[in-house]
PDB file of C-alpha atoms and ligand atoms in Angstrom:
ATOM      1  CA  MET A   1     148.190 -29.641  38.935  1.00 89.00           C
ATOM      2  CA  LEU A   2     145.387 -29.106  41.437  1.00 93.00           C
ATOM      3  CA  LYS A   3     146.941 -31.468  43.945  1.00 94.00           C
ATOM      4  CA  GLN A   4     150.311 -29.792  43.615  1.00 95.00           C
ATOM      5  CA  ALA A   5     148.809 -26.330  44.059  1.00 97.00           C
ATOM      6  CA  ILE A   6     147.061 -27.482  47.235  1.00 97.00           C
ATOM      7  CA  ASN A   7     150.129 -29.253  48.649  1.00 96.00           C
ATOM      8  CA  GLU A   8     152.147 -26.123  48.294  1.00 96.00           C
ATOM      9  CA  LEU A   9     149.721 -24.287  50.571  1.00 97.00           C
ATOM     10  CA  TYR A  10     148.516 -26.857  53.079  1.00 97.00           C
ATOM     11  CA  ASN A  11     150.031 -29.730  55.012  1.00 94.00           C
ATOM     12  CA  GLU A  12     146.698 -31.434  55.192  1.00 95.00           C
ATOM     13  CA  PHE A  13     143.643 -30.689  53.142  1.00 96.00           C
ATOM     14  CA  PRO A  14     140.596 -32.489  54.505  1.00 96.00           C
ATOM     15  CA  TYR A  15     138.301 -31.698  51.570  1.00 97.00           C
ATOM     16  CA  ASN A  16     137.384 -33.303  48.261  1.00 97.00           C
ATOM     17  CA  TYR A  17     138.223 -31.134  45.339  1.00 96.00           C
ATOM     18  CA  SER A  18     137.553 -30.841  41.642  1.00 96.00           C
ATOM     19  CA  LEU A  19     138.199 -28.409  38.811  1.00 96.00           C
ATOM     20  CA  LYS A  20     135.944 -27.513  35.904  1.00 96.00           C
ATOM     21  CA  TYR A  21     136.435 -25.206  32.939  1.00 96.00           C
ATOM     22  CA  SER A  22     133.324 -23.351  31.980  1.00 94.00           C
ATOM     23  CA  GLY A  23     132.144 -21.137  29.138  1.00 93.00           C
ATOM     24  CA  LYS A  24     129.867 -19.034  31.305  1.00 91.00           C
ATOM     25  CA  PHE A  25     132.670 -16.850  32.663  1.00 89.00           C
ATOM     26  CA  LYS A  26     134.248 -13.771  31.236  1.00 87.00           C
ATOM     27  CA  PRO A  27     137.759 -14.536  29.985  1.00 87.00           C
ATOM     28  CA  TYR A  28     140.302 -15.217  32.729  1.00 90.00           C
ATOM     29  CA  ARG A  29     137.773 -15.253  35.542  1.00 91.00           C
ATOM     30  CA  GLY A  30     137.127 -18.037  37.967  1.00 93.00           C
ATOM     31  CA  ASN A  31     135.490 -18.832  41.273  1.00 95.00           C
ATOM     32  CA  ILE A  32     135.536 -21.313  44.090  1.00 96.00           C
ATOM     33  CA  ARG A  33     132.708 -22.942  46.036  1.00 96.00           C
ATOM     34  CA  LEU A  34     132.725 -24.861  49.249  1.00 96.00           C
ATOM     35  CA  ARG A  35     129.743 -27.108  49.905  1.00 95.00           C
ATOM     36  CA  GLY A  36     130.013 -29.392  52.869  1.00 94.00           C
ATOM     37  CA  ASN A  37     133.245 -31.209  52.286  1.00 95.00           C
ATOM     38  CA  ASP A  38     133.555 -30.459  48.586  1.00 97.00           C
ATOM     39  CA  VAL A  39     135.650 -27.715  47.054  1.00 97.00           C
ATOM     40  CA  GLN A  40     134.650 -26.925  43.495  1.00 97.00           C
ATOM     41  CA  LEU A  41     136.888 -24.727  41.379  1.00 96.00           C
ATOM     42  CA  ASN A  42     135.413 -23.221  38.234  1.00 96.00           C
ATOM     43  CA  LEU A  43     137.650 -21.468  35.751  1.00 96.00           C
ATOM     44  CA  SER A  44     136.810 -19.670  32.550  1.00 95.00           C
ATOM     45  CA  LYS A  45     137.646 -21.952  29.636  1.00 93.00           C
ATOM     46  CA  LYS A  46     140.166 -19.394  28.446  1.00 91.00           C
ATOM     47  CA  TRP A  47     142.439 -20.728  31.188  1.00 94.00           C
ATOM     48  CA  LYS A  48     142.661 -24.130  29.547  1.00 92.00           C
ATOM     49  CA  THR A  49     145.456 -23.120  27.222  1.00 90.00           C
ATOM     50  CA  VAL A  50     147.401 -21.085  29.772  1.00 92.00           C
ATOM     51  CA  SER A  51     150.488 -22.526  31.461  1.00 93.00           C
ATOM     52  CA  LYS A  52     149.660 -24.764  34.412  1.00 94.00           C
ATOM     53  CA  ASP A  53     152.005 -22.786  36.640  1.00 94.00           C
ATOM     54  CA  ILE A  54     149.961 -19.645  36.117  1.00 95.00           C
ATOM     55  CA  GLN A  55     146.651 -21.461  36.592  1.00 96.00           C
ATOM     56  CA  ALA A  56     148.012 -22.871  39.854  1.00 97.00           C
ATOM     57  CA  GLY A  57     148.569 -19.297  41.019  1.00 96.00           C
ATOM     58  CA  LEU A  58     144.927 -18.371  40.462  1.00 96.00           C
ATOM     59  CA  ILE A  59     143.786 -21.576  42.163  1.00 97.00           C
ATOM     60  CA  GLN A  60     145.979 -20.803  45.162  1.00 97.00           C
ATOM     61  CA  GLU A  61     144.580 -17.276  45.427  1.00 95.00           C
ATOM     62  CA  LEU A  62     141.044 -18.671  45.409  1.00 96.00           C
ATOM     63  CA  LEU A  63     141.926 -21.335  47.962  1.00 96.00           C
ATOM     64  CA  LEU A  64     143.509 -18.846  50.353  1.00 95.00           C
ATOM     65  CA  LYS A  65     140.378 -16.731  50.173  1.00 93.00           C
ATOM     66  CA  ILE A  66     137.868 -19.471  50.900  1.00 95.00           C
ATOM     67  CA  MET A  67     140.003 -21.297  53.482  1.00 95.00           C
ATOM     68  CA  LYS A  68     140.875 -18.118  55.343  1.00 92.00           C
ATOM     69  CA  LYS A  69     139.250 -19.000  58.662  1.00 89.00           C
ATOM     70  CA  ARG A  70     139.321 -22.759  58.125  1.00 94.00           C
ATOM     71  CA  LEU A  71     142.892 -23.785  57.383  1.00 95.00           C
ATOM     72  CA  ARG A  72     146.181 -22.165  58.202  1.00 95.00           C
ATOM     73  CA  PRO A  73     148.362 -22.086  55.074  1.00 96.00           C
ATOM     74  CA  LEU A  74     152.068 -22.910  55.050  1.00 96.00           C
ATOM     75  CA  ARG A  75     152.664 -19.753  53.049  1.00 94.00           C
ATOM     76  CA  LYS A  76     150.619 -16.891  51.652  1.00 92.00           C
ATOM     77  CA  ASN A  77     152.771 -16.324  48.608  1.00 92.00           C
ATOM     78  CA  THR A  78     154.008 -18.738  46.001  1.00 95.00           C
ATOM     79  CA  GLN A  79     155.895 -18.388  42.778  1.00 95.00           C
ATOM     80  CA  SER A  80     152.779 -19.444  40.891  1.00 96.00           C
ATOM     81  CA  MET A  81     150.802 -16.640  42.519  1.00 95.00           C
ATOM     82  CA  GLU A  82     153.470 -14.196  41.455  1.00 93.00           C
ATOM     83  CA  LEU A  83     153.340 -15.511  37.904  1.00 94.00           C
ATOM     84  CA  TYR A  84     149.560 -15.301  37.914  1.00 95.00           C
ATOM     85  CA  ASN A  85     149.644 -11.649  38.962  1.00 93.00           C
ATOM     86  CA  ILE A  86     152.189 -10.757  36.317  1.00 93.00           C
ATOM     87  CA  PHE A  87     150.016 -12.533  33.768  1.00 94.00           C
ATOM     88  CA  MET A  88     146.913 -10.582  34.819  1.00 92.00           C
ATOM     89  CA  LYS A  89     148.789  -7.302  34.567  1.00 90.00           C
ATOM     90  CA  LYS A  90     149.935  -8.073  31.038  1.00 90.00           C
ATOM     91  CA  ILE A  91     146.939  -9.877  29.603  1.00 89.00           C
ATOM     92  CA  HIS A  92     145.330  -6.675  28.278  1.00 88.00           C
ATOM     93  CA  VAL A  93     147.933  -6.657  25.500  1.00 87.00           C
ATOM     94  CA  ALA A  94     146.444  -9.866  24.099  1.00 84.00           C
ATOM     95  CA  ALA A  95     142.765  -9.023  24.607  1.00 87.00           C
ATOM     96  CA  PRO A  96     141.017  -8.297  21.289  1.00 88.00           C
ATOM     97  CA  LYS A  97     139.650  -4.762  20.992  1.00 91.00           C
ATOM     98  CA  THR A  98     136.414  -5.364  19.167  1.00 91.00           C
ATOM     99  CA  ASP A  99     133.844  -3.645  21.317  1.00 95.00           C
ATOM    100  CA  ILE A 100     134.279   0.105  21.242  1.00 97.00           C
ATOM    101  CA  ASN A 101     131.248   2.347  21.625  1.00 97.00           C
ATOM    102  CA  PRO A 102     131.781   5.629  19.696  1.00 97.00           C
ATOM    103  CA  VAL A 103     130.436   7.957  22.422  1.00 97.00           C
ATOM    104  CA  LEU A 104     132.650   6.328  25.013  1.00 98.00           C
ATOM    105  CA  GLU A 105     135.560   6.378  22.618  1.00 98.00           C
ATOM    106  CA  GLU A 106     135.271  10.159  22.308  1.00 98.00           C
ATOM    107  CA  SER A 107     135.342  10.428  26.085  1.00 98.00           C
ATOM    108  CA  PHE A 108     138.336   8.064  26.302  1.00 98.00           C
ATOM    109  CA  ASP A 109     140.236  10.061  23.666  1.00 98.00           C
ATOM    110  CA  ARG A 110     139.499  13.401  25.358  1.00 98.00           C
ATOM    111  CA  VAL A 111     140.742  12.147  28.700  1.00 98.00           C
ATOM    112  CA  ASN A 112     143.697  10.356  27.131  1.00 98.00           C
ATOM    113  CA  ARG A 113     144.892  13.499  25.341  1.00 97.00           C
ATOM    114  CA  ARG A 114     144.456  15.648  28.396  1.00 97.00           C
ATOM    115  CA  TYR A 115     145.807  13.478  31.188  1.00 97.00           C
ATOM    116  CA  PHE A 116     147.865  10.682  29.626  1.00 96.00           C
ATOM    117  CA  TYR A 117     149.608  12.491  26.739  1.00 95.00           C
ATOM    118  CA  GLY A 118     147.478  10.277  24.496  1.00 96.00           C
ATOM    119  CA  LEU A 119     149.616   7.326  25.530  1.00 95.00           C
ATOM    120  CA  LEU A 120     147.138   5.028  27.263  1.00 95.00           C
ATOM    121  CA  GLU A 121     146.331   2.189  24.920  1.00 94.00           C
ATOM    122  CA  LYS A 122     142.643   1.936  23.956  1.00 95.00           C
ATOM    123  CA  THR A 123     140.469  -0.486  25.904  1.00 96.00           C
ATOM    124  CA  ASN A 124     137.171  -2.003  24.909  1.00 96.00           C
ATOM    125  CA  LEU A 125     134.476   0.515  25.835  1.00 98.00           C
ATOM    126  CA  VAL A 126     130.914  -0.516  26.562  1.00 97.00           C
ATOM    127  CA  TRP A 127     127.799   0.788  28.262  1.00 97.00           C
ATOM    128  CA  GLY A 128     126.634  -1.207  31.248  1.00 95.00           C
ATOM    129  CA  ASN A 129     123.261  -1.173  32.949  1.00 90.00           C
ATOM    130  CA  HIS A 130     121.391   1.926  33.990  1.00 88.00           C
ATOM    131  CA  THR A 131     122.747   1.616  37.501  1.00 86.00           C
ATOM    132  CA  LEU A 132     123.587   4.022  40.290  1.00 85.00           C
ATOM    133  CA  SER A 133     125.522   1.569  42.386  1.00 84.00           C
ATOM    134  CA  LYS A 134     128.349   0.975  39.891  1.00 89.00           C
ATOM    135  CA  LEU A 135     129.181   3.952  37.722  1.00 93.00           C
ATOM    136  CA  GLY A 136     132.147   2.396  36.008  1.00 95.00           C
ATOM    137  CA  SER A 137     134.449  -0.580  36.090  1.00 95.00           C
ATOM    138  CA  TYR A 138     137.614  -1.881  34.484  1.00 94.00           C
ATOM    139  CA  GLU A 139     138.055  -5.569  33.782  1.00 92.00           C
ATOM    140  CA  TYR A 140     141.656  -6.734  33.389  1.00 89.00           C
ATOM    141  CA  GLY A 141     141.010 -10.019  31.595  1.00 88.00           C
ATOM    142  CA  THR A 142     139.092  -8.492  28.695  1.00 91.00           C
ATOM    143  CA  ASP A 143     140.653  -5.016  28.901  1.00 94.00           C
ATOM    144  CA  THR A 144     137.187  -3.474  29.065  1.00 95.00           C
ATOM    145  CA  ILE A 145     135.873  -0.283  30.626  1.00 97.00           C
ATOM    146  CA  THR A 146     132.149  -0.444  31.341  1.00 97.00           C
ATOM    147  CA  MET A 147     130.207   2.725  32.106  1.00 97.00           C
ATOM    148  CA  SER A 148     126.765   3.060  33.684  1.00 95.00           C
ATOM    149  CA  GLN A 149     124.132   4.508  31.367  1.00 95.00           C
ATOM    150  CA  VAL A 150     123.295   6.945  34.150  1.00 93.00           C
ATOM    151  CA  LEU A 151     126.250   8.990  32.848  1.00 95.00           C
ATOM    152  CA  ASP A 152     125.028   9.057  29.255  1.00 95.00           C
ATOM    153  CA  GLY A 153     124.581  12.667  28.153  1.00 94.00           C
ATOM    154  CA  ASN A 154     126.646  14.183  30.958  1.00 95.00           C
ATOM    155  CA  GLU A 155     129.990  14.755  29.292  1.00 96.00           C
ATOM    156  CA  GLU A 156     131.999  16.116  32.188  1.00 96.00           C
ATOM    157  CA  LEU A 157     130.968  13.440  34.672  1.00 96.00           C
ATOM    158  CA  LEU A 158     131.381  10.777  32.027  1.00 97.00           C
ATOM    159  CA  ASP A 159     134.946  11.990  31.510  1.00 98.00           C
ATOM    160  CA  TYR A 160     135.568  12.094  35.243  1.00 97.00           C
ATOM    161  CA  VAL A 161     134.477   8.491  35.809  1.00 97.00           C
ATOM    162  CA  MET A 162     136.272   7.462  32.595  1.00 97.00           C
ATOM    163  CA  TYR A 163     139.449   8.975  34.030  1.00 97.00           C
ATOM    164  CA  HIS A 164     139.061   6.871  37.187  1.00 97.00           C
ATOM    165  CA  GLU A 165     138.692   3.671  35.157  1.00 97.00           C
ATOM    166  CA  MET A 166     141.618   4.591  32.922  1.00 97.00           C
ATOM    167  CA  LEU A 167     143.748   5.021  36.034  1.00 97.00           C
ATOM    168  CA  HIS A 168     142.923   1.407  36.869  1.00 95.00           C
ATOM    169  CA  LYS A 169     144.445   0.379  33.577  1.00 94.00           C
ATOM    170  CA  LYS A 170     147.484   2.550  34.231  1.00 94.00           C
ATOM    171  CA  HIS A 171     148.097   1.489  37.853  1.00 94.00           C
ATOM    172  CA  LYS A 172     146.833  -2.111  37.740  1.00 90.00           C
ATOM    173  CA  PHE A 173     147.037  -3.418  41.302  1.00 87.00           C
ATOM    174  CA  THR A 174     149.490  -3.861  44.136  1.00 86.00           C
ATOM    175  CA  LYS A 175     149.806  -7.060  46.104  1.00 80.00           C
ATOM    176  CA  LYS A 176     150.396  -7.275  49.827  1.00 78.00           C
ATOM    177  CA  GLY A 177     150.362 -10.888  50.901  1.00 69.00           C
ATOM    178  CA  SER A 178     147.287 -12.429  49.381  1.00 68.00           C
ATOM    179  CA  ARG A 179     145.357  -9.150  49.149  1.00 77.00           C
ATOM    180  CA  SER A 180     145.225  -6.910  46.092  1.00 82.00           C
ATOM    181  CA  TYR A 181     144.953  -3.174  46.413  1.00 87.00           C
ATOM    182  CA  HIS A 182     143.399  -1.191  43.574  1.00 90.00           C
ATOM    183  CA  HIS A 183     142.893   2.269  45.055  1.00 93.00           C
ATOM    184  CA  THR A 184     146.398   2.881  46.357  1.00 93.00           C
ATOM    185  CA  SER A 185     147.594   6.250  47.637  1.00 94.00           C
ATOM    186  CA  LYS A 186     149.368   6.772  44.295  1.00 94.00           C
ATOM    187  CA  PHE A 187     146.088   6.098  42.531  1.00 95.00           C
ATOM    188  CA  ARG A 188     144.242   8.584  44.746  1.00 95.00           C
ATOM    189  CA  LYS A 189     146.927  11.180  44.134  1.00 96.00           C
ATOM    190  CA  ASP A 190     146.583  10.787  40.367  1.00 96.00           C
ATOM    191  CA  GLU A 191     142.813  10.908  40.691  1.00 95.00           C
ATOM    192  CA  LYS A 192     143.019  14.385  42.205  1.00 95.00           C
ATOM    193  CA  GLU A 193     144.909  15.610  39.132  1.00 96.00           C
ATOM    194  CA  PHE A 194     141.618  15.777  37.249  1.00 97.00           C
ATOM    195  CA  GLU A 195     140.678  19.392  36.774  1.00 96.00           C
ATOM    196  CA  ASN A 196     138.272  20.512  39.524  1.00 96.00           C
ATOM    197  CA  SER A 197     138.186  16.987  40.924  1.00 95.00           C
ATOM    198  CA  LYS A 198     136.552  18.180  44.157  1.00 95.00           C
ATOM    199  CA  LEU A 199     133.792  19.896  42.247  1.00 96.00           C
ATOM    200  CA  MET A 200     133.362  16.781  40.101  1.00 96.00           C
ATOM    201  CA  GLU A 201     132.917  14.627  43.198  1.00 94.00           C
ATOM    202  CA  LYS A 202     130.263  17.029  44.397  1.00 95.00           C
ATOM    203  CA  LYS A 203     128.478  17.020  41.051  1.00 94.00           C
ATOM    204  CA  LEU A 204     128.607  13.255  41.006  1.00 93.00           C
ATOM    205  CA  ARG A 205     126.966  13.072  44.421  1.00 91.00           C
ATOM    206  CA  ASN A 206     124.324  15.548  43.303  1.00 92.00           C
ATOM    207  CA  LEU A 207     123.571  13.546  40.190  1.00 89.00           C
ATOM    208  CA  LEU A 208     123.183  10.378  42.228  1.00 87.00           C
ATOM    209  CA  THR A 209     120.864  12.044  44.722  1.00 87.00           C
ATOM    210  CA  LYS A 210     118.759  13.526  41.959  1.00 83.00           C
ATOM    211  CA  LYS A 211     118.525  10.248  40.056  1.00 80.00           C
ATOM    212  CA  ARG A 212     117.724   8.313  43.212  1.00 78.00           C
ATOM    213  CA  PHE A 213     114.950  10.777  43.918  1.00 70.00           C
ATOM    214  CA  SER A 214     113.457  10.420  40.467  1.00 68.00           C
ATOM    215  CA  PHE A 215     113.739   6.624  40.643  1.00 61.00           C
ATOM    216  CA  ARG A 216     111.707   6.791  43.838  1.00 61.00           C
ATOM    217  CA  ASN A 217     109.096   8.955  42.158  1.00 58.00           C
ATOM    218  CA  ILE A 218     108.809   6.552  39.269  1.00 55.00           C
ATOM    219  CA  LEU A 219     108.266   3.750  41.749  1.00 55.00           C
ATOM    220  CA  LYS A 220     105.635   5.793  43.569  1.00 53.00           C
ATOM    221  CA  ASP A 221     103.813   6.357  40.289  1.00 52.00           C
ATOM    222  CA  MET A 222     103.789   2.654  39.601  1.00 50.00           C
ATOM    223  CA  PHE A 223     102.129   1.583  42.840  1.00 45.00           C
TER     224      PHE A 223
HETATM  225 ZN1  LIG B   1     138.031   2.189  41.181  1.00 50.60          ZN
END
């Protein structure tokens, strides 16, 4: 399968290559490493049971990324890559919903009622780290929204960031060549539909500045 996936992209491929399935990834993730002359592909073991055609699509996406400035591909789009992207857009249906934090669920339900007619299907909902650099994220493979604990206790900003992540589930992504776009103009337009979205952006910036400041003070106290 690996050989076939490579041949479809490159006339000549002057590297050694190998593929490993690993349990250390989140479901349906994978990565690629290039060391010297060796290309190592690592895929989440969830991929093992998925059709080879679809796996080939992921492998080709990873190859195109890492070979970008090294090898010119014969094509930047294959049928396998198309299949892979369809798969990733649909996989949330199959992901088990077992991890739903009640506080986040209330936020999800509020936003769902208000902006999605209650129609967006529930995702897994978990708290992430206490981080300022990533307030929220949506992971397609596990259908999980993760929220930074920085937002805990601030209902309106929690809802605002929740809305952003829910839009990711609604819009998924758009492909142009081998690139995926997540924040499309349609996405941005929807994002502005949130009540007082401009004010929310401002409040979000204020919160971050304030928290950054207090982080710095904590650090000062420690040293
Ligand atoms: Zn986003």
